[in-house]
Amino acid sequence: MQALLLLLLCLPQSPFEPEPVPVVPHIEGPAELRLGQKAKFTVVGLPAGVEPTWSVPASLDNDDGHEVTPTGLLIWPPVNGPYEIIAAAQHDNGKLVVMRMTTELKGARPPPAPTPVEPLVPPVDPPLVPPGPTDVTPATGLRVLFIYPPTATREQLTILNSGAVNAVLDEVCAKSGTGRAEWRKWDRDIDKRDQLKNETPAWRELWTAAKASLAKPDAATKLPCVFIQRGDAVSLFPLPATEAATIALLKAGGK
Amino acid sequence: MSFTSQLLKGEIIVDDDSPSHILNPEGVSRGLDLNLRGNAPYAYGVSADPFDPELLIPRSEWEYWIKDAEQTKTRLSDRIAAVKLPPKKQIEVNFCWSFGIVHPIEILYAQLHNKLVSLSATSVAAQVTGFRNVGGWGRDAVRWIAANGVVADKYWPENALNRKYATAANKERALQVRVENWTECQPRNLDQAVSLLLRRIPGGGGRMAWEHETADVEAIWLDGQVAIRTRNQWPGQAEWVVMRGNMLLADDWVFPRSVSAIGEAL
């Protein structure tokens, strides 16, 4: 038997190269971290062009405040301990692969002793945007409000959802401080439950003016309609019959 | 020659005969659980806004409506593409029933309020379930959003099941983003659901055969029949999915129809 084993060991190697072993997708990154070290993780073994989606476990057991950015950068509180991250990506004919890795932070403060009551408020909370909306008065350009009934016809819905009309609205309307074009398309019942309280004062004023017009006896026949505001002047128009006519109305600035 | 809708890039068709790696890929999260439809036997219509018969569109008109929307590029998928509204990403949380409702709300903001928002479906489901990673159904999600709102995912990450985000500030932020009107269709009632979709009203569609709820975006026309284009939130899987055959009908169909204006917030 020993002679047979010796013979097998002495046989020349196969002339064929071994098949390359496919790389199983996995996360690579530091297994240990020191405080202040950049914790960057990557996924290897994915097909070219496939980007992973990063997350942390959805479990209260991991309620330690660590997060991972879309580029795989771990953000952790300065507390010693293990931190688990997850990467998910498509691989091999649509199969979703979920990869996990745990890294341990050392050199920071020890984890706090468990407390009987979990605090609901995190240590750091981003500042709240003031609830009072910031108003924008258009120096140039229009403010345009479409109001429609729930039973709008197919032709009317085509105009109200037209990409060409939207493009013209983006072009002729004033821009808010965030660059948002000043147009809206609202259901006639939009303020039934005080839905507009967070809208800017200018839009609420325009709605008030619109509602006064729509309260007239023949209002039902006017829907859908378009309110066009230029400076202080507000004009009411029935929704034109075609996309082209709507674009022409907007380009003329409601004149 | 009869009309047939064009599929979107990368779109797949799902029906009863679809292979299991399409219907049930490994590693994805779902969460639709219609056993949770309340303690009492489920009764359709216990909602803020049941289906209004005035909204019904006769079946004989469906093909024409679909063809018109496609040829004029006035579908919701056209708007989604124009503003580059990304799909949701559900990872490791069993909250499809909230993701499927929250994405239609994002679509409504893009379509009607000219506003791109990215909202946290987990912020809704976590608070509905008491921070348990369990299933549910669409009406619970929409009811919560109608009463309490939904917070942007920059304040509450999309898959973070974590009490640390349930702060007073986030609860106040959520109140700015609420559903005001919504319609619950009768389960598996194709006429109601297609009528809303043809009117460019997207909704959550939960299918027990799939145990999954997604955002039903529009109706399309394939092989002389209606089908439904839904947007799935499984990362790494096909984003756009066409439902037909027995997979066409949803057991849970909830349509947010109007949302509160948010001005320049978020």
GROMACS .gro file of N, CA, C and O in nm, chain A residues 53 55 57-60 62-63 65 67 86 88 90 93-96 98 100 118 120-122 125-129 131 134 148 150-154 157-158 161-163 166 170 176 178 180-186 189-190 193 195-196 198-200, chain B residues 21 25-28 54-55 64-65 68 72-74 76 79 89 91-93 110-115 131 133 155 157 159 161-167 169 172-173 175-176 178 180-181 198-200 235-237 257-265:
model
  480
   53THR      N    1  -2.644   4.681  -0.366
   53THR     CA    2  -2.719   4.773  -0.280
   53THR      C    3  -2.681   4.742  -0.136
   53THR      O    4  -2.689   4.628  -0.092
   55SER      N    5  -2.692   4.775   0.284
   55SER     CA    6  -2.783   4.801   0.394
   55SER      C    7  -2.725   4.740   0.521
   55SER      O    8  -2.619   4.675   0.517
   57PRO      N    9  -2.854   4.511   0.883
   57PRO     CA   10  -2.963   4.418   0.915
   57PRO      C   11  -3.087   4.489   0.969
   57PRO      O   12  -3.076   4.583   1.049
   58ALA      N   13  -3.201   4.442   0.923
   58ALA     CA   14  -3.328   4.499   0.969
   58ALA      C   15  -3.371   4.429   1.096
   58ALA      O   16  -3.462   4.349   1.097
   59SER      N   17  -3.300   4.455   1.202
   59SER     CA   18  -3.331   4.387   1.326
   59SER      C   19  -3.301   4.478   1.443
   59SER      O   20  -3.204   4.555   1.441
   60LEU      N   21  -3.384   4.468   1.542
   60LEU     CA   22  -3.360   4.551   1.660
   60LEU      C   23  -3.235   4.506   1.734
   60LEU      O   24  -3.180   4.579   1.814
   62ASN      N   25  -2.967   4.490   1.608
   62ASN     CA   26  -2.860   4.574   1.555
   62ASN      C   27  -2.890   4.721   1.577
   62ASN      O   28  -2.857   4.806   1.496
   63ASP      N   29  -2.957   4.751   1.681
   63ASP     CA   30  -2.995   4.889   1.709
   63ASP      C   31  -2.878   4.965   1.769
   63ASP      O   32  -2.882   5.013   1.880
   65GLY      N   33  -2.702   5.195   1.568
   65GLY     CA   34  -2.686   5.322   1.497
   65GLY      C   35  -2.591   5.316   1.380
   65GLY      O   36  -2.562   5.419   1.320
   67GLU      N   37  -2.467   5.260   0.996
   67GLU     CA   38  -2.529   5.271   0.864
   67GLU      C   39  -2.421   5.246   0.760
   67GLU      O   40  -2.303   5.249   0.791
   86ILE      N   41  -2.466   4.441   0.496
   86ILE     CA   42  -2.525   4.351   0.396
   86ILE      C   43  -2.511   4.416   0.259
   86ILE      O   44  -2.528   4.539   0.246
   88ALA      N   45  -2.662   4.342  -0.138
   88ALA     CA   46  -2.751   4.259  -0.220
   88ALA      C   47  -2.731   4.295  -0.365
   88ALA      O   48  -2.713   4.412  -0.399
   90GLN      N   49  -2.792   4.135  -0.801
   90GLN     CA   50  -2.836   4.031  -0.895
   90GLN      C   51  -2.714   3.956  -0.948
   90GLN      O   52  -2.610   4.014  -0.972
   93ASN      N   53  -2.837   3.476  -1.385
   93ASN     CA   54  -2.976   3.457  -1.431
   93ASN      C   55  -3.080   3.511  -1.336
   93ASN      O   56  -3.180   3.447  -1.307
   94GLY      N   57  -3.056   3.627  -1.288
   94GLY     CA   58  -3.158   3.694  -1.210
   94GLY      C   59  -3.162   3.657  -1.063
   94GLY      O   60  -3.242   3.708  -0.988
   95LYS      N   61  -3.076   3.566  -1.019
   95LYS     CA   62  -3.078   3.527  -0.879
   95LYS      C   63  -3.025   3.642  -0.793
   95LYS      O   64  -2.927   3.707  -0.828
   96LEU      N   65  -3.093   3.664  -0.684
   96LEU     CA   66  -3.048   3.770  -0.592
   96LEU      C   67  -2.952   3.709  -0.491
   96LEU      O   68  -2.984   3.610  -0.426
   98VAL      N   69  -2.738   3.773  -0.150
   98VAL     CA   70  -2.728   3.859  -0.033
   98VAL      C   71  -2.601   3.821   0.042
   98VAL      O   72  -2.581   3.704   0.077
  100ARG      N   73  -2.311   3.907   0.351
  100ARG     CA   74  -2.297   3.970   0.483
  100ARG      C   75  -2.152   3.971   0.522
  100ARG      O   76  -2.075   3.882   0.484
  118GLU      N   77  -3.537   5.150   2.647
  118GLU     CA   78  -3.468   5.197   2.527
  118GLU      C   79  -3.513   5.340   2.494
  118GLU      O   80  -3.633   5.367   2.487
  120LEU      N   81  -3.623   5.649   2.287
  120LEU     CA   82  -3.685   5.663   2.155
  120LEU      C   83  -3.617   5.769   2.072
  120LEU      O   84  -3.626   5.770   1.951
  121VAL      N   85  -3.548   5.860   2.138
  121VAL     CA   86  -3.488   5.972   2.064
  121VAL      C   87  -3.341   5.942   2.040
  121VAL      O   88  -3.267   5.909   2.133
  122PRO      N   89  -3.294   5.943   1.917
  122PRO     CA   90  -3.154   5.915   1.891
  122PRO      C   91  -3.066   6.029   1.939
  122PRO      O   92  -3.115   6.141   1.959
  125ASP      N   93  -3.024   6.411   1.578
  125ASP     CA   94  -3.138   6.415   1.489
  125ASP      C   95  -3.120   6.533   1.395
  125ASP      O   96  -3.089   6.643   1.441
  126PRO      N   97  -3.131   6.512   1.265
  126PRO     CA   98  -3.113   6.626   1.175
  126PRO      C   99  -3.217   6.734   1.202
  126PRO      O  100  -3.328   6.704   1.245
  127PRO      N  101  -3.179   6.859   1.179
  127PRO     CA  102  -3.273   6.966   1.211
  127PRO      C  103  -3.400   6.956   1.128
  127PRO      O  104  -3.397   6.918   1.011
  128LEU      N  105  -3.510   6.988   1.189
  128LEU     CA  106  -3.640   6.982   1.122
  128LEU      C  107  -3.655   7.102   1.031
  128LEU      O  108  -3.624   7.215   1.068
  129VAL      N  109  -3.702   7.076   0.911
  129VAL     CA  110  -3.732   7.188   0.822
  129VAL      C  111  -3.848   7.266   0.883
  129VAL      O  112  -3.947   7.206   0.923
  131PRO      N  113  -4.183   7.415   0.962
  131PRO     CA  114  -4.309   7.378   0.898
  131PRO      C  115  -4.367   7.490   0.813
  131PRO      O  116  -4.438   7.466   0.718
  134THR      N  117  -4.168   7.828   0.271
  134THR     CA  118  -4.106   7.951   0.221
  134THR      C  119  -4.176   7.991   0.093
  134THR      O  120  -4.193   7.911   0.002
  148TYR      N  121  -5.888   6.955  -1.215
  148TYR     CA  122  -5.961   6.856  -1.294
  148TYR      C  123  -6.059   6.779  -1.206
  148TYR      O  124  -6.040   6.768  -1.084
  150PRO      N  125  -6.258   6.413  -1.103
  150PRO     CA  126  -6.217   6.272  -1.105
  150PRO      C  127  -6.261   6.200  -1.231
  150PRO      O  128  -6.203   6.100  -1.270
  151THR      N  129  -6.365   6.253  -1.296
  151THR     CA  130  -6.419   6.185  -1.414
  151THR      C  131  -6.372   6.249  -1.544
  151THR      O  132  -6.445   6.250  -1.643
  152ALA      N  133  -6.250   6.301  -1.545
  152ALA     CA  134  -6.198   6.360  -1.668
  152ALA      C  135  -6.202   6.257  -1.781
  152ALA      O  136  -6.186   6.138  -1.759
  153THR      N  137  -6.223   6.308  -1.903
  153THR     CA  138  -6.235   6.216  -2.018
  153THR      C  139  -6.096   6.170  -2.064
  153THR      O  140  -5.993   6.222  -2.020
  154ARG      N  141  -6.099   6.075  -2.154
  154ARG     CA  142  -5.971   6.025  -2.208
  154ARG      C  143  -5.892   6.137  -2.275
  154ARG      O  144  -5.771   6.150  -2.255
  157LEU      N  145  -5.748   6.365  -2.008
  157LEU     CA  146  -5.635   6.303  -1.938
  157LEU      C  147  -5.510   6.298  -2.025
  157LEU      O  148  -5.399   6.306  -1.975
  158THR      N  149  -5.531   6.285  -2.154
  158THR     CA  150  -5.415   6.288  -2.244
  158THR      C  151  -5.344   6.422  -2.235
  158THR      O  152  -5.221   6.428  -2.228
  161ASN      N  153  -5.168   6.469  -1.889
  161ASN     CA  154  -5.051   6.384  -1.867
  161ASN      C  155  -4.950   6.393  -1.981
  161ASN      O  156  -4.860   6.310  -1.990
  162SER      N  157  -4.964   6.496  -2.062
  162SER     CA  158  -4.877   6.508  -2.179
  162SER      C  159  -4.736   6.550  -2.138
  162SER      O  160  -4.715   6.649  -2.069
  163GLY      N  161  -4.638   6.475  -2.186
  163GLY     CA  162  -4.498   6.512  -2.163
  163GLY      C  163  -4.463   6.642  -2.234
  163GLY      O  164  -4.383   6.722  -2.184
  166ASN      N  165  -4.591   6.921  -2.025
  166ASN     CA  166  -4.504   6.936  -1.909
  166ASN      C  167  -4.375   7.010  -1.946
  166ASN      O  168  -4.324   7.092  -1.868
  170ASP      N  169  -4.244   7.353  -1.780
  170ASP     CA  170  -4.112   7.371  -1.720
  170ASP      C  171  -4.041   7.494  -1.779
  170ASP      O  172  -3.963   7.561  -1.712
  176SER      N  173  -3.911   7.798  -0.836
  176SER     CA  174  -3.904   7.822  -0.693
  176SER      C  175  -3.758   7.829  -0.650
  176SER      O  176  -3.667   7.808  -0.731
  178THR      N  177  -3.597   7.619  -0.500
  178THR     CA  178  -3.531   7.489  -0.518
  178THR      C  179  -3.523   7.451  -0.666
  178THR      O  180  -3.482   7.339  -0.698
  180ARG      N  181  -3.779   7.427  -0.870
  180ARG     CA  182  -3.901   7.355  -0.912
  180ARG      C  183  -3.989   7.449  -0.992
  180ARG      O  184  -4.019   7.560  -0.948
  181ALA      N  185  -4.032   7.405  -1.108
  181ALA     CA  186  -4.118   7.489  -1.191
  181ALA      C  187  -4.253   7.507  -1.123
  181ALA      O  188  -4.308   7.412  -1.066
  182GLU      N  189  -4.307   7.627  -1.132
  182GLU     CA  190  -4.428   7.661  -1.059
  182GLU      C  191  -4.553   7.617  -1.136
  182GLU      O  192  -4.627   7.701  -1.187
  183TRP      N  193  -4.574   7.488  -1.144
  183TRP     CA  194  -4.702   7.436  -1.196
  183TRP      C  195  -4.749   7.319  -1.112
  183TRP      O  196  -4.670   7.249  -1.051
  184ARG      N  197  -4.881   7.303  -1.109
  184ARG     CA  198  -4.944   7.195  -1.034
  184ARG      C  199  -5.066   7.146  -1.111
  184ARG      O  200  -5.125   7.222  -1.189
  185LYS      N  201  -5.108   7.022  -1.081
  185LYS     CA  202  -5.230   6.967  -1.140
  185LYS      C  203  -5.309   6.906  -1.025
  185LYS      O  204  -5.273   6.799  -0.976
  186TRP      N  205  -5.412   6.974  -0.984
  186TRP     CA  206  -5.481   6.935  -0.862
  186TRP      C  207  -5.623   6.888  -0.891
  186TRP      O  208  -5.695   6.947  -0.973
  189ASP      N  209  -6.105   6.851  -0.545
  189ASP     CA  210  -6.131   6.836  -0.401
  189ASP      C  211  -6.005   6.843  -0.317
  189ASP      O  212  -6.003   6.794  -0.204
  190ILE      N  213  -5.901   6.901  -0.369
  190ILE     CA  214  -5.773   6.889  -0.300
  190ILE      C  215  -5.773   6.948  -0.159
  190ILE      O  216  -5.698   6.902  -0.073
  193ARG      N  217  -5.956   6.827   0.305
  193ARG     CA  218  -5.904   6.797   0.439
  193ARG      C  219  -5.780   6.880   0.469
  193ARG      O  220  -5.683   6.829   0.523
  195GLN      N  221  -5.548   6.993   0.284
  195GLN     CA  222  -5.427   6.938   0.224
  195GLN      C  223  -5.326   7.044   0.185
  195GLN      O  224  -5.212   7.013   0.156
  196LEU      N  225  -5.371   7.168   0.175
  196LEU     CA  226  -5.282   7.272   0.123
  196LEU      C  227  -5.209   7.348   0.232
  196LEU      O  228  -5.137   7.443   0.201
  198ASN      N  229  -4.951   7.301   0.393
  198ASN     CA  230  -4.805   7.306   0.382
  198ASN      C  231  -4.757   7.363   0.249
  198ASN      O  232  -4.637   7.370   0.225
  199GLU      N  233  -4.852   7.401   0.165
  199GLU     CA  234  -4.813   7.462   0.037
  199GLU      C  235  -4.772   7.607   0.062
  199GLU      O  236  -4.804   7.665   0.166
  200THR      N  237  -4.700   7.664  -0.031
  200THR     CA  238  -4.654   7.802  -0.011
  200THR      C  239  -4.773   7.899  -0.014
  200THR      O  240  -4.877   7.870  -0.076
  276HIS      N  241  -3.779   3.054  -1.077
  276HIS     CA  242  -3.676   3.154  -1.049
  276HIS      C  243  -3.724   3.296  -1.082
  276HIS      O  244  -3.665   3.393  -1.039
  280PRO      N  245  -3.771   3.402  -0.679
  280PRO     CA  246  -3.624   3.402  -0.674
  280PRO      C  247  -3.576   3.394  -0.530
  280PRO      O  248  -3.646   3.433  -0.437
  281GLU      N  249  -3.455   3.343  -0.516
  281GLU     CA  250  -3.400   3.329  -0.381
  281GLU      C  251  -3.361   3.465  -0.324
  281GLU      O  252  -3.322   3.556  -0.396
  282GLY      N  253  -3.374   3.474  -0.195
  282GLY     CA  254  -3.317   3.588  -0.125
  282GLY      C  255  -3.400   3.714  -0.125
  282GLY      O  256  -3.355   3.818  -0.077
  283VAL      N  257  -3.523   3.709  -0.179
  283VAL     CA  258  -3.603   3.831  -0.182
  283VAL      C  259  -3.702   3.831  -0.065
  283VAL      O  260  -3.732   3.728  -0.007
  309GLU      N  261  -6.897   5.599  -1.091
  309GLU     CA  262  -6.880   5.695  -1.201
  309GLU      C  263  -6.745   5.681  -1.271
  309GLU      O  264  -6.727   5.728  -1.383
  310LEU      N  265  -6.650   5.619  -1.201
  310LEU     CA  266  -6.515   5.607  -1.257
  310LEU      C  267  -6.499   5.487  -1.349
  310LEU      O  268  -6.397   5.472  -1.414
  319TYR      N  269  -5.878   5.094  -2.657
  319TYR     CA  270  -5.862   5.226  -2.715
  319TYR      C  271  -5.792   5.322  -2.619
  319TYR      O  272  -5.705   5.400  -2.657
  320TRP      N  273  -5.831   5.316  -2.492
  320TRP     CA  274  -5.766   5.401  -2.391
  320TRP      C  275  -5.616   5.368  -2.383
  320TRP      O  276  -5.531   5.457  -2.375
  323ASP      N  277  -5.427   5.481  -2.694
  323ASP     CA  278  -5.415   5.627  -2.696
  323ASP      C  279  -5.305   5.674  -2.600
  323ASP      O  280  -5.222   5.757  -2.636
  327THR      N  281  -4.963   5.851  -2.740
  327THR     CA  282  -4.940   5.993  -2.705
  327THR      C  283  -4.833   6.007  -2.596
  327THR      O  284  -4.803   6.117  -2.552
  328LYS      N  285  -4.778   5.894  -2.553
  328LYS     CA  286  -4.676   5.891  -2.446
  328LYS      C  287  -4.723   5.966  -2.322
  328LYS      O  288  -4.653   6.052  -2.267
  329THR      N  289  -4.844   5.936  -2.283
  329THR     CA  290  -4.900   6.000  -2.163
  329THR      C  291  -4.928   5.897  -2.053
  329THR      O  292  -5.011   5.919  -1.965
  331LEU      N  293  -4.823   5.673  -1.716
  331LEU     CA  294  -4.744   5.704  -1.597
  331LEU      C  295  -4.600   5.658  -1.613
  331LEU      O  296  -4.508   5.721  -1.561
  334ARG      N  297  -4.408   5.932  -1.758
  334ARG     CA  298  -4.375   6.037  -1.661
  334ARG      C  299  -4.261   5.991  -1.570
  334ARG      O  300  -4.170   6.068  -1.538
  344LYS      N  301  -3.652   4.989  -0.317
  344LYS     CA  302  -3.565   4.873  -0.294
  344LYS      C  303  -3.600   4.812  -0.160
  344LYS      O  304  -3.572   4.869  -0.056
  346ILE      N  305  -3.533   4.531   0.100
  346ILE     CA  306  -3.429   4.435   0.136
  346ILE      C  307  -3.450   4.389   0.280
  346ILE      O  308  -3.445   4.471   0.373
  347GLU      N  309  -3.474   4.260   0.296
  347GLU     CA  310  -3.477   4.196   0.427
  347GLU      C  311  -3.590   4.244   0.519
  347GLU      O  312  -3.587   4.216   0.638
  348VAL      N  313  -3.684   4.319   0.469
  348VAL     CA  314  -3.800   4.353   0.549
  348VAL      C  315  -3.924   4.296   0.481
  348VAL      O  316  -3.933   4.297   0.359
  365ALA      N  317  -4.485   6.314  -0.837
  365ALA     CA  318  -4.417   6.351  -0.961
  365ALA      C  319  -4.516   6.395  -1.068
  365ALA      O  320  -4.491   6.489  -1.143
  366GLN      N  321  -4.631   6.331  -1.070
  366GLN     CA  322  -4.729   6.353  -1.176
  366GLN      C  323  -4.810   6.482  -1.152
  366GLN      O  324  -4.834   6.558  -1.245
  367LEU      N  325  -4.853   6.506  -1.030
  367LEU     CA  326  -4.949   6.612  -1.003
  367LEU      C  327  -4.890   6.732  -0.930
  367LEU      O  328  -4.940   6.843  -0.942
  368HIS      N  329  -4.785   6.710  -0.852
  368HIS     CA  330  -4.727   6.819  -0.774
  368HIS      C  331  -4.589   6.858  -0.826
  368HIS      O  332  -4.523   6.942  -0.765
  369ASN      N  333  -4.547   6.797  -0.937
  369ASN     CA  334  -4.419   6.832  -0.997
  369ASN      C  335  -4.308   6.825  -0.894
  369ASN      O  336  -4.223   6.913  -0.885
  370LYS      N  337  -4.309   6.719  -0.816
  370LYS     CA  338  -4.217   6.710  -0.703
  370LYS      C  339  -4.162   6.567  -0.695
  370LYS      O  340  -4.240   6.472  -0.689
  386PHE      N  341  -4.286   4.758   1.513
  386PHE     CA  342  -4.145   4.727   1.487
  386PHE      C  343  -4.118   4.576   1.480
  386PHE      O  344  -4.014   4.530   1.520
  388ASN      N  345  -4.090   4.255   1.213
  388ASN     CA  346  -4.066   4.233   1.071
  388ASN      C  347  -4.164   4.127   1.020
  388ASN      O  348  -4.127   4.014   0.994
  410TYR      N  349  -3.456   6.080   0.607
  410TYR     CA  350  -3.466   6.089   0.754
  410TYR      C  351  -3.488   5.951   0.818
  410TYR      O  352  -3.464   5.935   0.937
  412PRO      N  353  -3.413   5.568   0.679
  412PRO     CA  354  -3.371   5.488   0.563
  412PRO      C  355  -3.473   5.382   0.523
  412PRO      O  356  -3.547   5.328   0.606
  414ASN      N  357  -3.495   5.072   0.449
  414ASN     CA  358  -3.511   4.938   0.507
  414ASN      C  359  -3.472   4.935   0.655
  414ASN      O  360  -3.438   4.829   0.707
  416LEU      N  361  -3.550   4.905   1.006
  416LEU     CA  362  -3.651   4.868   1.107
  416LEU      C  363  -3.590   4.898   1.243
  416LEU      O  364  -3.531   4.810   1.307
  417ASN      N  365  -3.601   5.020   1.284
  417ASN     CA  366  -3.523   5.063   1.399
  417ASN      C  367  -3.598   5.176   1.471
  417ASN      O  368  -3.630   5.278   1.410
  418ARG      N  369  -3.619   5.156   1.600
  418ARG     CA  370  -3.695   5.256   1.676
  418ARG      C  371  -3.625   5.390   1.686
  418ARG      O  372  -3.689   5.490   1.716
  419LYS      N  373  -3.497   5.392   1.659
  419LYS     CA  374  -3.427   5.519   1.679
  419LYS      C  375  -3.475   5.626   1.580
  419LYS      O  376  -3.452   5.744   1.600
  420TYR      N  377  -3.540   5.582   1.471
  420TYR     CA  378  -3.588   5.681   1.374
  420TYR      C  379  -3.729   5.732   1.407
  420TYR      O  380  -3.776   5.825   1.343
  421ALA      N  381  -3.794   5.670   1.504
  421ALA     CA  382  -3.930   5.714   1.540
  421ALA      C  383  -3.921   5.834   1.634
  421ALA      O  384  -3.971   5.830   1.747
  422THR      N  385  -3.862   5.939   1.586
  422THR     CA  386  -3.842   6.057   1.669
  422THR      C  387  -3.959   6.152   1.656
  422THR      O  388  -4.039   6.143   1.561
  424ALA      N  389  -3.932   6.457   1.575
  424ALA     CA  390  -3.910   6.536   1.453
  424ALA      C  391  -3.958   6.460   1.330
  424ALA      O  392  -4.022   6.517   1.241
  427GLU      N  393  -4.332   6.460   1.304
  427GLU     CA  394  -4.381   6.590   1.255
  427GLU      C  395  -4.359   6.603   1.104
  427GLU      O  396  -4.446   6.652   1.031
  428ARG      N  397  -4.242   6.556   1.059
  428ARG     CA  398  -4.215   6.561   0.914
  428ARG      C  399  -4.318   6.475   0.839
  428ARG      O  400  -4.367   6.514   0.734
  430LEU      N  401  -4.619   6.411   0.902
  430LEU     CA  402  -4.754   6.469   0.892
  430LEU      C  403  -4.770   6.560   0.770
  430LEU      O  404  -4.881   6.590   0.728
  431GLN      N  405  -4.659   6.604   0.714
  431GLN     CA  406  -4.667   6.689   0.595
  431GLN      C  407  -4.698   6.608   0.470
  431GLN      O  408  -4.736   6.664   0.368
  433ARG      N  409  -4.919   6.320   0.352
  433ARG     CA  410  -5.028   6.228   0.384
  433ARG      C  411  -5.110   6.195   0.261
  433ARG      O  412  -5.117   6.274   0.166
  435GLU      N  413  -5.472   6.175   0.122
  435GLU     CA  414  -5.597   6.240   0.160
  435GLU      C  415  -5.719   6.164   0.112
  435GLU      O  416  -5.819   6.156   0.180
  436ASN      N  417  -5.712   6.111  -0.010
  436ASN     CA  418  -5.821   6.028  -0.063
  436ASN      C  419  -5.762   5.899  -0.115
  436ASN      O  420  -5.656   5.901  -0.178
  453LEU      N  421  -5.641   5.323  -1.594
  453LEU     CA  422  -5.659   5.400  -1.719
  453LEU      C  423  -5.671   5.549  -1.691
  453LEU      O  424  -5.637   5.632  -1.775
  454ARG      N  425  -5.719   5.582  -1.573
  454ARG     CA  426  -5.730   5.724  -1.535
  454ARG      C  427  -5.600   5.777  -1.474
  454ARG      O  428  -5.598   5.881  -1.410
  455ARG      N  429  -5.493   5.702  -1.492
  455ARG     CA  430  -5.358   5.740  -1.444
  455ARG      C  431  -5.355   5.750  -1.291
  455ARG      O  432  -5.293   5.840  -1.234
  490PRO      N  433  -3.458   4.455  -0.542
  490PRO     CA  434  -3.335   4.498  -0.610
  490PRO      C  435  -3.269   4.380  -0.679
  490PRO      O  436  -3.268   4.269  -0.627
  491GLY      N  437  -3.216   4.405  -0.796
  491GLY     CA  438  -3.150   4.299  -0.870
  491GLY      C  439  -3.242   4.216  -0.956
  491GLY      O  440  -3.195   4.134  -1.035
  492GLN      N  441  -3.373   4.235  -0.941
  492GLN     CA  442  -3.469   4.164  -1.024
  492GLN      C  443  -3.530   4.262  -1.124
  492GLN      O  444  -3.505   4.381  -1.117
  512ARG      N  445  -5.527   5.825  -0.401
  512ARG     CA  446  -5.571   5.907  -0.514
  512ARG      C  447  -5.531   6.053  -0.504
  512ARG      O  448  -5.523   6.124  -0.604
  513SER      N  449  -5.512   6.101  -0.384
  513SER     CA  450  -5.460   6.238  -0.372
  513SER      C  451  -5.375   6.247  -0.248
  513SER      O  452  -5.396   6.176  -0.150
  514VAL      N  453  -5.278   6.333  -0.257
  514VAL     CA  454  -5.181   6.349  -0.148
  514VAL      C  455  -5.175   6.496  -0.109
  514VAL      O  456  -5.210   6.585  -0.188
  515SER      N  457  -5.132   6.521   0.013
  515SER     CA  458  -5.126   6.661   0.058
  515SER      C  459  -5.012   6.734  -0.011
  515SER      O  460  -4.907   6.676  -0.040
  516ALA      N  461  -5.035   6.861  -0.035
  516ALA     CA  462  -4.931   6.943  -0.096
  516ALA      C  463  -4.821   6.966   0.006
  516ALA      O  464  -4.848   6.981   0.126
  517ILE      N  465  -4.697   6.966  -0.042
  517ILE     CA  466  -4.586   6.978   0.053
  517ILE      C  467  -4.500   7.100   0.026
  517ILE      O  468  -4.393   7.114   0.086
  518GLY      N  469  -4.548   7.188  -0.060
  518GLY     CA  470  -4.472   7.311  -0.083
  518GLY      C  471  -4.328   7.283  -0.118
  518GLY      O  472  -4.297   7.201  -0.203
  519GLU      N  473  -4.238   7.350  -0.046
  519GLU     CA  474  -4.096   7.330  -0.072
  519GLU      C  475  -4.033   7.240   0.033
  519GLU      O  476  -3.911   7.232   0.044
  520ALA      N  477  -4.114   7.177   0.118
  520ALA     CA  478  -4.058   7.088   0.220
  520ALA      C  479  -4.003   6.961   0.154
  520ALA      O  480  -4.035   6.932   0.040
   0.00000   0.00000   0.00000
